[in-house]
mmCIF file of C-alpha atoms in Angstrom:
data_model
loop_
_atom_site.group_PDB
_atom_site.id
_atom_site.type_symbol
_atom_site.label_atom_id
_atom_site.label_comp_id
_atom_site.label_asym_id
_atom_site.label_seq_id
_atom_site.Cartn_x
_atom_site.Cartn_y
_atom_site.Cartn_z
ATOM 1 C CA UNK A 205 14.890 -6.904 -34.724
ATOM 2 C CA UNK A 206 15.831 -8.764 -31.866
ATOM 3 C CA UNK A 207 18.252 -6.260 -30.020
ATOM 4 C CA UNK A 208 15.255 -3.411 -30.723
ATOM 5 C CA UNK A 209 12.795 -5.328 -28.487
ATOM 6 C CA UNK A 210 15.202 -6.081 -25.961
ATOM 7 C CA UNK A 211 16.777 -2.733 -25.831
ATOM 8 C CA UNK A 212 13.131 -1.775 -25.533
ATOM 9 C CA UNK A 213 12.381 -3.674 -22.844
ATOM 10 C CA UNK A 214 15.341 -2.209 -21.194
ATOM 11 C CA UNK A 215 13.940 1.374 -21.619
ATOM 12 C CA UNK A 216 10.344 0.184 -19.890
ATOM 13 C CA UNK A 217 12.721 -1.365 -16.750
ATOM 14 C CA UNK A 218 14.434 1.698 -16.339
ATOM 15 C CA UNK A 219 10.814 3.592 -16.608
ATOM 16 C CA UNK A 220 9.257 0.876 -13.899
ATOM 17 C CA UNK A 221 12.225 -0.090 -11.449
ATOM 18 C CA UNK A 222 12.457 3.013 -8.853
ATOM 19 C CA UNK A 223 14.815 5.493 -9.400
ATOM 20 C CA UNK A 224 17.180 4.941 -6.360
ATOM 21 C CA UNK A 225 18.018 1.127 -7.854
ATOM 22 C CA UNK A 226 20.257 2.996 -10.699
ATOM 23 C CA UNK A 227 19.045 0.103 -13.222
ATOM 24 C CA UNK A 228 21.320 0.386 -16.400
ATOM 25 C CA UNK A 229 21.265 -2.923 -18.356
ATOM 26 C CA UNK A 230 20.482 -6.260 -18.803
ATOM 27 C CA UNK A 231 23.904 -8.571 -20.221
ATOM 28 C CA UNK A 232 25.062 -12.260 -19.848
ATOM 29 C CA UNK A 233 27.938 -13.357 -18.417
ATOM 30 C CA UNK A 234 30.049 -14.982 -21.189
ATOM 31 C CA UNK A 235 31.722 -17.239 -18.799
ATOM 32 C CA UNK A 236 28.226 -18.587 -16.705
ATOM 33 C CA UNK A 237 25.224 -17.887 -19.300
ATOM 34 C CA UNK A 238 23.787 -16.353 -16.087
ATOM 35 C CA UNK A 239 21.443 -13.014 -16.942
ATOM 36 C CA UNK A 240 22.809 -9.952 -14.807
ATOM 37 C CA UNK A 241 21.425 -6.863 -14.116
ATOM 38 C CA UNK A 242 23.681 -4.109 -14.066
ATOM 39 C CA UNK A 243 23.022 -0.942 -11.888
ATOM 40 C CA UNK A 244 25.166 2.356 -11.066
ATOM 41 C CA UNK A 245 26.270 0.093 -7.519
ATOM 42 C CA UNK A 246 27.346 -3.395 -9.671
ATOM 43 C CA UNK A 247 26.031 -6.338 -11.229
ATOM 44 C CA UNK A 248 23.464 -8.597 -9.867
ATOM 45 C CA UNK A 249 21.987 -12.107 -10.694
ATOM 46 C CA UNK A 250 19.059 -12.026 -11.910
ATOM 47 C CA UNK A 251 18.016 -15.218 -9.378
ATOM 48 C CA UNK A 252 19.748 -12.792 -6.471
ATOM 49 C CA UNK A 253 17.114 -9.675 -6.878
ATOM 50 C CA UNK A 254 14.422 -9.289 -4.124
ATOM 51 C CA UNK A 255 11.076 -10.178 -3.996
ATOM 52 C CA UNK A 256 9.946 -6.493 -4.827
ATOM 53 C CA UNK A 257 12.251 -6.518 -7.576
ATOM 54 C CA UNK A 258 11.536 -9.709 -9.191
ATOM 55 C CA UNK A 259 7.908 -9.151 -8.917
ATOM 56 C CA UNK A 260 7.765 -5.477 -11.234
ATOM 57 C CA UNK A 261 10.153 -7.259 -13.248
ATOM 58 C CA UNK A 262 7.396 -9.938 -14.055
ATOM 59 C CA UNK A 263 5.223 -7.431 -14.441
ATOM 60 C CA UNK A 264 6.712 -5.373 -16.659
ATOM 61 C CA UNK A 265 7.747 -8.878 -18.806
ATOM 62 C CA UNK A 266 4.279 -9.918 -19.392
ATOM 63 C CA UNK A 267 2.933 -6.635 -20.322
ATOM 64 C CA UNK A 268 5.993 -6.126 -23.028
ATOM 65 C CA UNK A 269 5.468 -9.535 -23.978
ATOM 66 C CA UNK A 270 0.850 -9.164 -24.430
ATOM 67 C CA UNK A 271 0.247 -5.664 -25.115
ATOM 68 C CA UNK A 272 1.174 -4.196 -28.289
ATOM 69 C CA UNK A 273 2.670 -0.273 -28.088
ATOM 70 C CA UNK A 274 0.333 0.643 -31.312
ATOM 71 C CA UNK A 275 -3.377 -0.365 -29.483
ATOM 72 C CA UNK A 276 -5.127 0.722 -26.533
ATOM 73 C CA UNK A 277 -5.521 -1.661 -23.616
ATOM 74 C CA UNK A 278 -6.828 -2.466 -20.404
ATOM 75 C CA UNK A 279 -4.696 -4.334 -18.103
ATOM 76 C CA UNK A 280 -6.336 -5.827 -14.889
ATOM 77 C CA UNK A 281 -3.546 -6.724 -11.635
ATOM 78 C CA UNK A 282 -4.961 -8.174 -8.805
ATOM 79 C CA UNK A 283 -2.903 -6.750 -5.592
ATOM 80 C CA UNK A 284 -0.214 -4.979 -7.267
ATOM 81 C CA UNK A 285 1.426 -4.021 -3.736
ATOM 82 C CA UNK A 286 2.435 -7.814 -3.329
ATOM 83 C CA UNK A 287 5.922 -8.215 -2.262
ATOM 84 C CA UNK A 288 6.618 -4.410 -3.029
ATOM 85 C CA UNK A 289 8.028 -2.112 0.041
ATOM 86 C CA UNK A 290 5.883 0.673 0.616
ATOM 87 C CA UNK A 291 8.304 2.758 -0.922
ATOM 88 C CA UNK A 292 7.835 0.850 -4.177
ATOM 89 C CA UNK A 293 3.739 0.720 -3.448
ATOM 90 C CA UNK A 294 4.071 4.297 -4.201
ATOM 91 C CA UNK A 295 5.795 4.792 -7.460
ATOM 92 C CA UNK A 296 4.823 1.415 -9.138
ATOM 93 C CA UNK A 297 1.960 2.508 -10.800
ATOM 94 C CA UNK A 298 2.941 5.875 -11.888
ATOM 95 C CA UNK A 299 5.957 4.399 -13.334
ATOM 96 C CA UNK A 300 3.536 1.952 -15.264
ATOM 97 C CA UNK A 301 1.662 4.434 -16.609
ATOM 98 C CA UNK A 302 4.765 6.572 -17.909
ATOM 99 C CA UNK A 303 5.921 2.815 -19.511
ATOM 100 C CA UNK A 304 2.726 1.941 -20.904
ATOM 101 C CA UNK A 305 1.265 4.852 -21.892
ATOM 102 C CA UNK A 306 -1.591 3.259 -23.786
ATOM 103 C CA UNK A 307 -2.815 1.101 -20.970
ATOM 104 C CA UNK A 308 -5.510 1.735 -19.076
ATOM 105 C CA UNK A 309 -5.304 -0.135 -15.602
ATOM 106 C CA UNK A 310 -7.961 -1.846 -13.265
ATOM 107 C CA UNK A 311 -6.001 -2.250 -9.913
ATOM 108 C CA UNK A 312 -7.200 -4.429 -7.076
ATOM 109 C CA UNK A 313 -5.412 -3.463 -3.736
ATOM 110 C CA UNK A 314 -5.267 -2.817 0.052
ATOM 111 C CA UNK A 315 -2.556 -0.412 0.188
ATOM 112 C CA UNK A 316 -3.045 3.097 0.752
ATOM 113 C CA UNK A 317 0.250 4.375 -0.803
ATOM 114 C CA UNK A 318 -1.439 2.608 -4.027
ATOM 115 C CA UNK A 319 -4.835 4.252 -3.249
ATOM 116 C CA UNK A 320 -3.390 7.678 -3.359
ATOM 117 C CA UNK A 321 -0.868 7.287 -5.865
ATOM 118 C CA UNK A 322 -2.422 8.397 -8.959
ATOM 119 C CA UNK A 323 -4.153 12.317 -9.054
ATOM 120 C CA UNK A 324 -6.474 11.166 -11.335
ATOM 121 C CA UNK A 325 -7.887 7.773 -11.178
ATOM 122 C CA UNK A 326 -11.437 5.897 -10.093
ATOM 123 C CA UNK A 327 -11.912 4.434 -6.623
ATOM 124 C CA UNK A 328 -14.395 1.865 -6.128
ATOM 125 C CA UNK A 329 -15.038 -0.009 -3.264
ATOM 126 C CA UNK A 330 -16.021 -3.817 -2.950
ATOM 127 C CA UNK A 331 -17.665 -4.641 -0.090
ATOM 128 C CA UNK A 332 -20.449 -7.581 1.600
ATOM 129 C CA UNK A 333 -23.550 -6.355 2.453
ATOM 130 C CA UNK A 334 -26.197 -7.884 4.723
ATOM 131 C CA UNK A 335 -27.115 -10.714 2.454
ATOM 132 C CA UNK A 336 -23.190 -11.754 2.080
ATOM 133 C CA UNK A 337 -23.223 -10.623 -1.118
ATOM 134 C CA UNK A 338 -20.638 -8.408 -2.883
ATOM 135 C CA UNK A 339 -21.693 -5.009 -3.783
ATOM 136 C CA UNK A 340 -19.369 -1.934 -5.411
ATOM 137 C CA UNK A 341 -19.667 1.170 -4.939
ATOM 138 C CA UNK A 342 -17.786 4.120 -6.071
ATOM 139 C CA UNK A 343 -16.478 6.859 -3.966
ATOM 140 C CA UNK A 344 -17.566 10.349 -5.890
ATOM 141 C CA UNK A 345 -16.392 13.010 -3.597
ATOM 142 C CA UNK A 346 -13.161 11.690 -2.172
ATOM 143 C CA UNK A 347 -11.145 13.919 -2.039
ATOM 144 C CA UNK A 348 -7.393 13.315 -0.699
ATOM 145 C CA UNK A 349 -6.073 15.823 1.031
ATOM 146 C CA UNK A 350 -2.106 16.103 0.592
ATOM 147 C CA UNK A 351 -2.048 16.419 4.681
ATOM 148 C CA UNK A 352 -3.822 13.362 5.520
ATOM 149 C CA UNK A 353 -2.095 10.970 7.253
ATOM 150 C CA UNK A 354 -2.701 7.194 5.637
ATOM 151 C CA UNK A 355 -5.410 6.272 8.501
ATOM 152 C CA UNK A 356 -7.726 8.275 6.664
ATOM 153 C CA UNK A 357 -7.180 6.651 3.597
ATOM 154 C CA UNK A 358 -7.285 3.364 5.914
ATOM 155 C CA UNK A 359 -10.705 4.331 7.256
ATOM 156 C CA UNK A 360 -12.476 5.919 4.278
ATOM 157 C CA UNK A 361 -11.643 3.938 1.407
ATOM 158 C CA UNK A 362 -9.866 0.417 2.905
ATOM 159 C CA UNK A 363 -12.606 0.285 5.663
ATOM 160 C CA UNK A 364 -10.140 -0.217 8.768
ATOM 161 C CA UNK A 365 -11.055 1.934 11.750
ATOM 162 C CA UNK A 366 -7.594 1.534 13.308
ATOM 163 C CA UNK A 367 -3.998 1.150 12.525
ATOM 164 C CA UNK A 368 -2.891 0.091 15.867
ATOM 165 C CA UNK A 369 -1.593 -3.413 16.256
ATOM 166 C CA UNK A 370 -4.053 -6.102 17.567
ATOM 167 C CA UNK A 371 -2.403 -6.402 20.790
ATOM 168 C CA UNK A 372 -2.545 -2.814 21.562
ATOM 169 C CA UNK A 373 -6.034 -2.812 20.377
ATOM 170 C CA UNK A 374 -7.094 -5.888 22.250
ATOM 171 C CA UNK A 375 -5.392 -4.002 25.757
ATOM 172 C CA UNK A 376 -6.775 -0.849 24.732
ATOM 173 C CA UNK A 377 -10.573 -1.986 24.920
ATOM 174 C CA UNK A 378 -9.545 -4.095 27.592
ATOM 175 C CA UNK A 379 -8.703 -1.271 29.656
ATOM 176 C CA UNK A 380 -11.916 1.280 28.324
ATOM 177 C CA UNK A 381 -13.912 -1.402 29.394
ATOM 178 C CA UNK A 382 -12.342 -0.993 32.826
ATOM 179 C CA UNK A 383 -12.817 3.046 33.108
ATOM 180 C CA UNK A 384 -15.526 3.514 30.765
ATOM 181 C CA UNK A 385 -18.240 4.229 33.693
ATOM 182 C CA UNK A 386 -16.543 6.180 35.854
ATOM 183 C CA UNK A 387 -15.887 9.839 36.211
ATOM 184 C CA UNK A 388 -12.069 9.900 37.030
ATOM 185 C CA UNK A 389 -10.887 11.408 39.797
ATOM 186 C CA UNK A 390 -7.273 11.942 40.275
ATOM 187 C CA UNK A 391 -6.432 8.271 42.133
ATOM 188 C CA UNK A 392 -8.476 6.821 38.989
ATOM 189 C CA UNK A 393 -6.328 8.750 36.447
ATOM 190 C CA UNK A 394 -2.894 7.858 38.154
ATOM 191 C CA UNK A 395 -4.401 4.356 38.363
ATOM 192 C CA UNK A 396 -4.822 4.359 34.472
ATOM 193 C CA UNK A 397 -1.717 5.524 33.862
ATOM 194 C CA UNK A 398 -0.214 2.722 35.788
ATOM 195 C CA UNK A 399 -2.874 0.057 34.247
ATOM 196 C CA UNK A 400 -1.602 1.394 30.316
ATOM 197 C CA UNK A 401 1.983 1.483 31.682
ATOM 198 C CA UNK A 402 1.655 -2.248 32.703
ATOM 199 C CA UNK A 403 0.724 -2.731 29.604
ATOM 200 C CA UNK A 404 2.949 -0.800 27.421
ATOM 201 C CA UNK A 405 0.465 1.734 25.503
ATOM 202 C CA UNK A 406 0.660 4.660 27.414
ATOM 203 C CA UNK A 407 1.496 6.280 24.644
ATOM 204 C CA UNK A 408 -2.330 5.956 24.086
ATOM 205 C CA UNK A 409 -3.165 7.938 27.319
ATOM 206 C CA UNK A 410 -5.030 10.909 25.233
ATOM 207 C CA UNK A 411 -7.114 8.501 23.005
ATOM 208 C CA UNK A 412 -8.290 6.265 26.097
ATOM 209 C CA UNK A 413 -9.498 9.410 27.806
ATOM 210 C CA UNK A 414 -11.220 10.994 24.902
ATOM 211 C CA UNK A 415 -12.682 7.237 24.461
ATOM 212 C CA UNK A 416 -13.431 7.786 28.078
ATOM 213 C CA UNK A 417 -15.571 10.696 27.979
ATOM 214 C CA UNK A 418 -17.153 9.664 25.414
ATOM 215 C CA UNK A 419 -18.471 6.980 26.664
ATOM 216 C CA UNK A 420 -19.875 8.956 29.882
ATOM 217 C CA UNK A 421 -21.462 11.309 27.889
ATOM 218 C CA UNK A 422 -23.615 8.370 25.639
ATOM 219 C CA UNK A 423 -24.116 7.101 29.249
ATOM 220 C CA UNK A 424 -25.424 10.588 30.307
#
């Protein structure tokens, strides 16, 4: 009985840990007592594994360990993406589902790569409203399209207007607020060049004139 639950908990590992990690087994060394995970590259400690690693690992423990295979459940993770590359944000819960395929989850998160990485799910959003208080709402006709880039996801469901660093945003308004008035002439435009240079965002040159003109024409 013992070696079926463990060799199934085994089989849900190699379902949950991604692909490219070549999980094979679990064993303990006779000569330490020390659990090691064996993979198609060698044997690791199980105290040696990532943060990533160790944390879908604990997942997939407790869920072997409280949901039975024979009932329906609903399993509730707050933040799932915690510790998890973004590589790993993508395929964890697909590869949850495929173990637990009697488990309906309830996922909290602020990744995109987990937003979009279920076809068919739910999408609600929590949010404050004017009174402070916290209000859900869920998103009926979003609709991801497979050549979005992750901002989008960012702005319409995560509710961040940007992706740029802090810095570069802070220098970036810093600089709009410099230009935003004026109708550049050529001596204005090489200046701004040199202003975003100086600061290292000229790679930003296109977005600070759009933000530019757009700003002249509320203006106007």
């Amino acid at each position: 009985m013992l070696k079926q639950e463990v060799d199934r908990f085994i089989k849900i590992l190699r379902q949950v840990l991604p692909m490219e990690i070549g999980f094979e087994n679990i064993i303990v060394d006779r000569e330490s007592g020390e659990i090691m995970f064996e993979t198609k590259t060698g044997s690791f400690l199980l105290d040696s594994l990532s943060g990533g690693m160790g944390a879908i690992i604990d997942i997939a423990w407790q869920m072997f360990v409280a949901v039975p295979m024979d009932r329906n459940y609903f399993v509730v993770i707050d933040e799932i993406e915690n510790h998890l590359h973004p590589s790993m944000q993508r395929e964890i819960l697909p590869n949850l589902c495929k173990a637990f395929p009697n488990v309906q989850f309830i996922i909290s998160t602020h990744s995109p790569e987990v937003v979009t990485s279920i076809e068919e799910s739910y999408i609600y959003i929590l949010s404050h409203n004017e009174d402070k208080k916290v209000t859900v709402q869920k998103i009926e006709d979003y609709q991801y399209d497979l050549t979005m880039p992750n901002e989008d996801v960012l702005y319409n469901v995560l509710g961040v207007s940007t992706n740029l660093p802090k810095w570069a945003e802070y220098k970036f308004a810093s600089i709009l607020n410099k230009y935003k008035n004026m109708e550049l002439s050529n001596e204005d435009f090489l200046e701004l060049q040199k202003d975003m240079k100086k600061e290292n965002i000229e790679s930003l040159l296109s977005d600070l004139v759009f933000s530019i003109n757009n700003e002249g024409e509320k203006n106007g």
